[in-house]
PDB file of C-alpha atoms in Angstrom:
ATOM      1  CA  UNK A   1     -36.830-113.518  55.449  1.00  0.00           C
ATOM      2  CA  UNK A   2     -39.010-113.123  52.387  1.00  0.00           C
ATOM      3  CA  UNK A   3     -40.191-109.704  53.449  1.00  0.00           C
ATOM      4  CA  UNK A   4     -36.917-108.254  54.193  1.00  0.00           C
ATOM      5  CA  UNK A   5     -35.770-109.517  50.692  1.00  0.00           C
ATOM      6  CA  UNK A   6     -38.902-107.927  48.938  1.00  0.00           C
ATOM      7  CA  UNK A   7     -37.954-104.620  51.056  1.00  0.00           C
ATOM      8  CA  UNK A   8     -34.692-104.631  50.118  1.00  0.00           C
ATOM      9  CA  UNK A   9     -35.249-105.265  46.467  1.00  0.00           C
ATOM     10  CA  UNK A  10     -37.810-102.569  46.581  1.00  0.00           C
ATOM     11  CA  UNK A  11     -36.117 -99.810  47.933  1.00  0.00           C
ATOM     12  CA  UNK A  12     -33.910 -99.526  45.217  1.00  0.00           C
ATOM     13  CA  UNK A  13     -36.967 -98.903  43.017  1.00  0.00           C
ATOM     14  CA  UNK A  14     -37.297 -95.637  43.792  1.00  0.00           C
ATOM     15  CA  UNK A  15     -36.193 -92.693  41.373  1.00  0.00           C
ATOM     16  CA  UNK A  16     -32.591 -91.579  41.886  1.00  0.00           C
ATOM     17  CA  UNK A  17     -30.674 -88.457  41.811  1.00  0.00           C
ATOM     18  CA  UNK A  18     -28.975 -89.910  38.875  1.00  0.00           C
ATOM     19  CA  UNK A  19     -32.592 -88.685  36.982  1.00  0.00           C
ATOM     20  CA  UNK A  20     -32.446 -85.089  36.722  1.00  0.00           C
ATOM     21  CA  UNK A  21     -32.046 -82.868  34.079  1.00  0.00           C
ATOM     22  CA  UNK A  22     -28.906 -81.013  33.235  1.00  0.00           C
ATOM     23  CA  UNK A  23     -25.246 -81.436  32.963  1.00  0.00           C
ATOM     24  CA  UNK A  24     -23.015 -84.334  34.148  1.00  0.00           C
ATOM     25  CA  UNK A  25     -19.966 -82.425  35.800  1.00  0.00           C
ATOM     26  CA  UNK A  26     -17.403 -84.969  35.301  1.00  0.00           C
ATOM     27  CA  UNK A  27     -18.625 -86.829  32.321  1.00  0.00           C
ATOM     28  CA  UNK A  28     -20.794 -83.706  30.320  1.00  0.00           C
ATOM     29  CA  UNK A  29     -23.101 -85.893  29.451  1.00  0.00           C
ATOM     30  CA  UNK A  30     -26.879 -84.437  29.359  1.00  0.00           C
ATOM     31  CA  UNK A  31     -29.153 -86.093  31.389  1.00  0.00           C
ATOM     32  CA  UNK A  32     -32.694 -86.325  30.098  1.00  0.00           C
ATOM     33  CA  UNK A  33     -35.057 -86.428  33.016  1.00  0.00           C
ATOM     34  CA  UNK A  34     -36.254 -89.721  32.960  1.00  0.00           C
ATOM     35  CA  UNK A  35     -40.450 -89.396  32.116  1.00  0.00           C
ATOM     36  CA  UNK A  36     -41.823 -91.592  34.923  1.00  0.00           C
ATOM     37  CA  UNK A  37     -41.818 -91.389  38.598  1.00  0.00           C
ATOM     38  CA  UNK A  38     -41.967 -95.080  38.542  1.00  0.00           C
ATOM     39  CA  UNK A  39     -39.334 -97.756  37.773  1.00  0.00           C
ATOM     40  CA  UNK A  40     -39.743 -98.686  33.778  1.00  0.00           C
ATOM     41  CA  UNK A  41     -38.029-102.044  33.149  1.00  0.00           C
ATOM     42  CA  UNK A  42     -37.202-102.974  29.709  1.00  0.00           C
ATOM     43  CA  UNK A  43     -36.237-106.284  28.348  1.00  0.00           C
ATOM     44  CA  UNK A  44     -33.552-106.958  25.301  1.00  0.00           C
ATOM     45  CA  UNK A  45     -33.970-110.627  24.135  1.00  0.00           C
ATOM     46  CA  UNK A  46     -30.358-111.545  22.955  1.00  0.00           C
ATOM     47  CA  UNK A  47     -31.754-113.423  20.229  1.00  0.00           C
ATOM     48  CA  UNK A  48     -33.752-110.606  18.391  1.00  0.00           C
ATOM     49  CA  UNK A  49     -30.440-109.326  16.391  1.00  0.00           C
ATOM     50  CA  UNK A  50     -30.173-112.487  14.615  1.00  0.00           C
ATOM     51  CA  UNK A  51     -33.793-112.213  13.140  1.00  0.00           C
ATOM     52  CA  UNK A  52     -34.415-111.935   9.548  1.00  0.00           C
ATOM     53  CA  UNK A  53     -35.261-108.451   8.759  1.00  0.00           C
ATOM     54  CA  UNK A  54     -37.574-106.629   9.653  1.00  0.00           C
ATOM     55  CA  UNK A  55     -38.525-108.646  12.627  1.00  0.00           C
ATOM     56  CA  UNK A  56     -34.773-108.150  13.922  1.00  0.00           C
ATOM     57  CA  UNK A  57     -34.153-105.907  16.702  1.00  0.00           C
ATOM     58  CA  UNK A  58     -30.945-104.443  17.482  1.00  0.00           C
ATOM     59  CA  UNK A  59     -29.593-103.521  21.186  1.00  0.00           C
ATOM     60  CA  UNK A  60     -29.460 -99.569  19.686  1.00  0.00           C
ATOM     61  CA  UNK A  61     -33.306-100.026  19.073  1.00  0.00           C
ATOM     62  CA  UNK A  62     -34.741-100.533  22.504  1.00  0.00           C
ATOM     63  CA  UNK A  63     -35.916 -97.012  23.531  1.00  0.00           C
ATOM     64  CA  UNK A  64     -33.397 -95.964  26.666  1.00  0.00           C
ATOM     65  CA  UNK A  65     -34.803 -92.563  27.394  1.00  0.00           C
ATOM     66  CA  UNK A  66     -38.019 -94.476  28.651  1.00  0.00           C
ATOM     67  CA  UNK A  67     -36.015 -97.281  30.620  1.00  0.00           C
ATOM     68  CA  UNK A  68     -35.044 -97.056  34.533  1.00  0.00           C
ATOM     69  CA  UNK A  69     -33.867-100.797  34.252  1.00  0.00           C
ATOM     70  CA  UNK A  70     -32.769-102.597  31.059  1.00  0.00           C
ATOM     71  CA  UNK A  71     -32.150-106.453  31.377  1.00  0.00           C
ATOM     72  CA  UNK A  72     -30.790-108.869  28.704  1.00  0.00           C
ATOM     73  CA  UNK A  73     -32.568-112.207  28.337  1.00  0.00           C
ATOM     74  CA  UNK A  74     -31.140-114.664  28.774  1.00  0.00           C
ATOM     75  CA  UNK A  75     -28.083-116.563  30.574  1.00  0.00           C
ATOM     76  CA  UNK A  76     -28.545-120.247  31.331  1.00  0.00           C
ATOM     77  CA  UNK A  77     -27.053-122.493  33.968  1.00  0.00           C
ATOM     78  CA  UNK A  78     -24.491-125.227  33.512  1.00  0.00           C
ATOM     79  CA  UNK A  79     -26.073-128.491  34.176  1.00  0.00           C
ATOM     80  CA  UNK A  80     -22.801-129.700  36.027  1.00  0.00           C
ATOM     81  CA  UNK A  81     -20.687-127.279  37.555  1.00  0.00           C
ATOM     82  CA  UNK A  82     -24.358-125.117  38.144  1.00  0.00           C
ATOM     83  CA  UNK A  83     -22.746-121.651  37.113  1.00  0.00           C
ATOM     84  CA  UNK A  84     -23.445-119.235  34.724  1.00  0.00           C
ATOM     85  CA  UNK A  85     -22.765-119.870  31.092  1.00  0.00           C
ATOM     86  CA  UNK A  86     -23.898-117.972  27.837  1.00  0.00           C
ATOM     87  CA  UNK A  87     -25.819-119.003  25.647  1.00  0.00           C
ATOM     88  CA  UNK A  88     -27.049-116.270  23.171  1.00  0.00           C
ATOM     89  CA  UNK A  89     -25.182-117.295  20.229  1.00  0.00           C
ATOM     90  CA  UNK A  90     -23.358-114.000  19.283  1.00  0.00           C
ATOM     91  CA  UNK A  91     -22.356-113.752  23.263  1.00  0.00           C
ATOM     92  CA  UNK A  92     -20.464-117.056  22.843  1.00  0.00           C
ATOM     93  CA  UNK A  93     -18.628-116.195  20.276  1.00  0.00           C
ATOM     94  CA  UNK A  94     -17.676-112.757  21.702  1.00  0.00           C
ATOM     95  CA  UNK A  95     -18.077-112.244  25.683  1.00  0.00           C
ATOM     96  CA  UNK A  96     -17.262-108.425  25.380  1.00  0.00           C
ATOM     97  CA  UNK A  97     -21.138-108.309  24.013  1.00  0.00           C
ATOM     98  CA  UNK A  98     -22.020-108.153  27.774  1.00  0.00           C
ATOM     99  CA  UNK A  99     -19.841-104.872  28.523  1.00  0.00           C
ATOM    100  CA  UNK A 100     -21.153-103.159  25.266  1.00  0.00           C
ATOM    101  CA  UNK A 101     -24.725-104.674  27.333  1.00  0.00           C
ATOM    102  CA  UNK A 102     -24.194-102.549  30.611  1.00  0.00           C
ATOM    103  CA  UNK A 103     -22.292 -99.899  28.877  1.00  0.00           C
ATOM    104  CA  UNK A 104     -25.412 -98.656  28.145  1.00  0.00           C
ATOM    105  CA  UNK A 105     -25.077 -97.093  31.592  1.00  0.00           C
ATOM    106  CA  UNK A 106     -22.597 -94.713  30.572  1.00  0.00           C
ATOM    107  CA  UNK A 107     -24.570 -92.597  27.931  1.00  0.00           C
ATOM    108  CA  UNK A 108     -27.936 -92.972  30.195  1.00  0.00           C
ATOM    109  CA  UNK A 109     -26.828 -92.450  33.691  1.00  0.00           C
ATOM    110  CA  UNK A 110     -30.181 -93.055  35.673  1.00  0.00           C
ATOM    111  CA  UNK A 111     -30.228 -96.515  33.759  1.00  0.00           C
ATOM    112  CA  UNK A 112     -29.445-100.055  35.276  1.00  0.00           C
ATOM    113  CA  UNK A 113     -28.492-103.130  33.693  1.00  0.00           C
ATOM    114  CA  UNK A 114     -29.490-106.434  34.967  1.00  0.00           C
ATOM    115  CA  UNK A 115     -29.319-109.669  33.509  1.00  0.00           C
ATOM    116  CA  UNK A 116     -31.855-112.826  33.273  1.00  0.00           C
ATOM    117  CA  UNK A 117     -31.003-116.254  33.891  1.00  0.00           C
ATOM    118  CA  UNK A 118     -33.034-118.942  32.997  1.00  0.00           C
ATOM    119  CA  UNK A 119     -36.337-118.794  30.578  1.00  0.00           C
ATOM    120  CA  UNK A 120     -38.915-121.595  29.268  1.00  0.00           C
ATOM    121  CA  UNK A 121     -36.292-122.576  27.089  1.00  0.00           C
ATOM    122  CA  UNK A 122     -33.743-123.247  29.889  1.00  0.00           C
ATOM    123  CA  UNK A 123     -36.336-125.402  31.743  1.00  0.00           C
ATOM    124  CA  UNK A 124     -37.138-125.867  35.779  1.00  0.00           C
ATOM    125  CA  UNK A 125     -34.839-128.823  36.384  1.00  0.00           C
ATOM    126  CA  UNK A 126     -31.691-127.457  36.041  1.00  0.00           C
ATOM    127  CA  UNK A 127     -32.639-124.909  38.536  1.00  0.00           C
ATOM    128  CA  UNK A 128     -34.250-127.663  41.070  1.00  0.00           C
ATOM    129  CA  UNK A 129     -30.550-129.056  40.682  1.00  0.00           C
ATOM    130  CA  UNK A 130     -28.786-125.928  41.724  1.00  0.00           C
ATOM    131  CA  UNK A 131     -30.887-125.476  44.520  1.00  0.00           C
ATOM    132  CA  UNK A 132     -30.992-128.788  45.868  1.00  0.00           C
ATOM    133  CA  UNK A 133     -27.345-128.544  47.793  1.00  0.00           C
ATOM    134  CA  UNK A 134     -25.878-126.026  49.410  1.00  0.00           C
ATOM    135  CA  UNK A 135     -22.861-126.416  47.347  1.00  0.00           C
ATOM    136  CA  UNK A 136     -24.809-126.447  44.371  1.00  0.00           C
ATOM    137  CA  UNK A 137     -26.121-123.040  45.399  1.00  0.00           C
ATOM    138  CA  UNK A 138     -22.529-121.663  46.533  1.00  0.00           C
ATOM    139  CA  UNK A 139     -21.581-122.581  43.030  1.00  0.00           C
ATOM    140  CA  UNK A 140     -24.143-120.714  41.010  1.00  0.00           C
ATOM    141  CA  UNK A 141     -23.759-117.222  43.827  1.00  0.00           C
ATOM    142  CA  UNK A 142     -20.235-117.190  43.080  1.00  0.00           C
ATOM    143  CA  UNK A 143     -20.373-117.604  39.568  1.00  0.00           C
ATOM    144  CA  UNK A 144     -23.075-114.823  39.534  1.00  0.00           C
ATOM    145  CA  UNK A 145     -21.281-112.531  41.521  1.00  0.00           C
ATOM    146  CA  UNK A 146     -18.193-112.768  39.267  1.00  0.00           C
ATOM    147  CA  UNK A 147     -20.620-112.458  36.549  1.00  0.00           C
ATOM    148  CA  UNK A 148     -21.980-109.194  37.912  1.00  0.00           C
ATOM    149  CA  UNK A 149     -18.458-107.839  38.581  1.00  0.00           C
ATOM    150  CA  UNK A 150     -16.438-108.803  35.178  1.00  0.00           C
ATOM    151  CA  UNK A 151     -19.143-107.763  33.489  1.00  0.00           C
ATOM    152  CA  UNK A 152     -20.791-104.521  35.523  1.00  0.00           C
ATOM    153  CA  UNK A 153     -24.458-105.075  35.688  1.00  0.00           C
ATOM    154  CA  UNK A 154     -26.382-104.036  38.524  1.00  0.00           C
ATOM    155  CA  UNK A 155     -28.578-106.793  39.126  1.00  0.00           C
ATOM    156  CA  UNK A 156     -29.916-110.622  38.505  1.00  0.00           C
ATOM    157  CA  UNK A 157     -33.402-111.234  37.315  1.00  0.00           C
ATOM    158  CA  UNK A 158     -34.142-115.373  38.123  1.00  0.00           C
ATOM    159  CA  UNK A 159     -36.979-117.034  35.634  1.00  0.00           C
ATOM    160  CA  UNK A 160     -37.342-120.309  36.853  1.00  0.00           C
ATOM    161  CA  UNK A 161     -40.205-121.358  34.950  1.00  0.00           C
TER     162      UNK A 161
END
């Protein structure tokens, strides 16, 4: 089962026909030719905005152009009801942050946006929890797909550390 889950997260690493060069036809947006011919996955930690200058880093800084994959760390898990909950502080306050997140997609068309759950910070235990029951696991897929839906990214990176 492993294997077919490796193949099937795999094959979507190859390039796309989303990375070419010219002209969008419906939205005429020009599409740089993205510089590898391997996937190029960047990382935004949500926290890096609210640093004190100049250590702060802003979602407009990380460098799309060299990105095939973009994901925003990190989500965490709910300790009781085991689904997804936010916990970068300006996401709290302000949801919509995720859909500014994966509209990233829409002025770089070969990118995707995924999103991380978990971190050191977040802790194994909580993630031992969800998987313990089957329930416990319904729980956090269903509140992951809804996550992925309402909020349009294209994939779940899990850091159970």
């Amino acid at each position: 089962l492993w294997v077919q889950v490796l193949f099937f997260l795999l094959s979507d690493l190859r390039p796309t026909s989303a990375v070419t060069a010219g002209r969008d036809a419906v939205v005429g947006i020009t599409i740089p030719r993205n510089k590898f011919e391997v996937p190029v996955v960047c990382y935004y930690y949500g926290w890096a905005s609210q640093r004190p200058s100049p250590a702060n880093y802003q979602l407009a800084d990380v460098p799309l152009d060299m990105c095939t994959y973009v994901v925003l760390a990190f989500v965490g898990i709910d300790e009781q009801t085991f689904e997804l909950k936010s916990v970068i502080p300006e996401h709290v306050e302000d949801e919509r942050k995720y859909l500014d997140f994966t509209d990233l997609k829409n002025k770089h068309l070969y990118l995707k946006t995924m999103l991380a759950v978990g971190g050191w910070d977040l802790g194994g235990e909580v993630f031992s929890n969800m998987t313990s029951t089957p329930e416990n696991r319904a729980a956090f897929i269903e509140s992951v797909l809804r996550w992925m839906h309402e909020y349009d990214f294209d994939g779940l990176e899990i850091m159970w550390q």
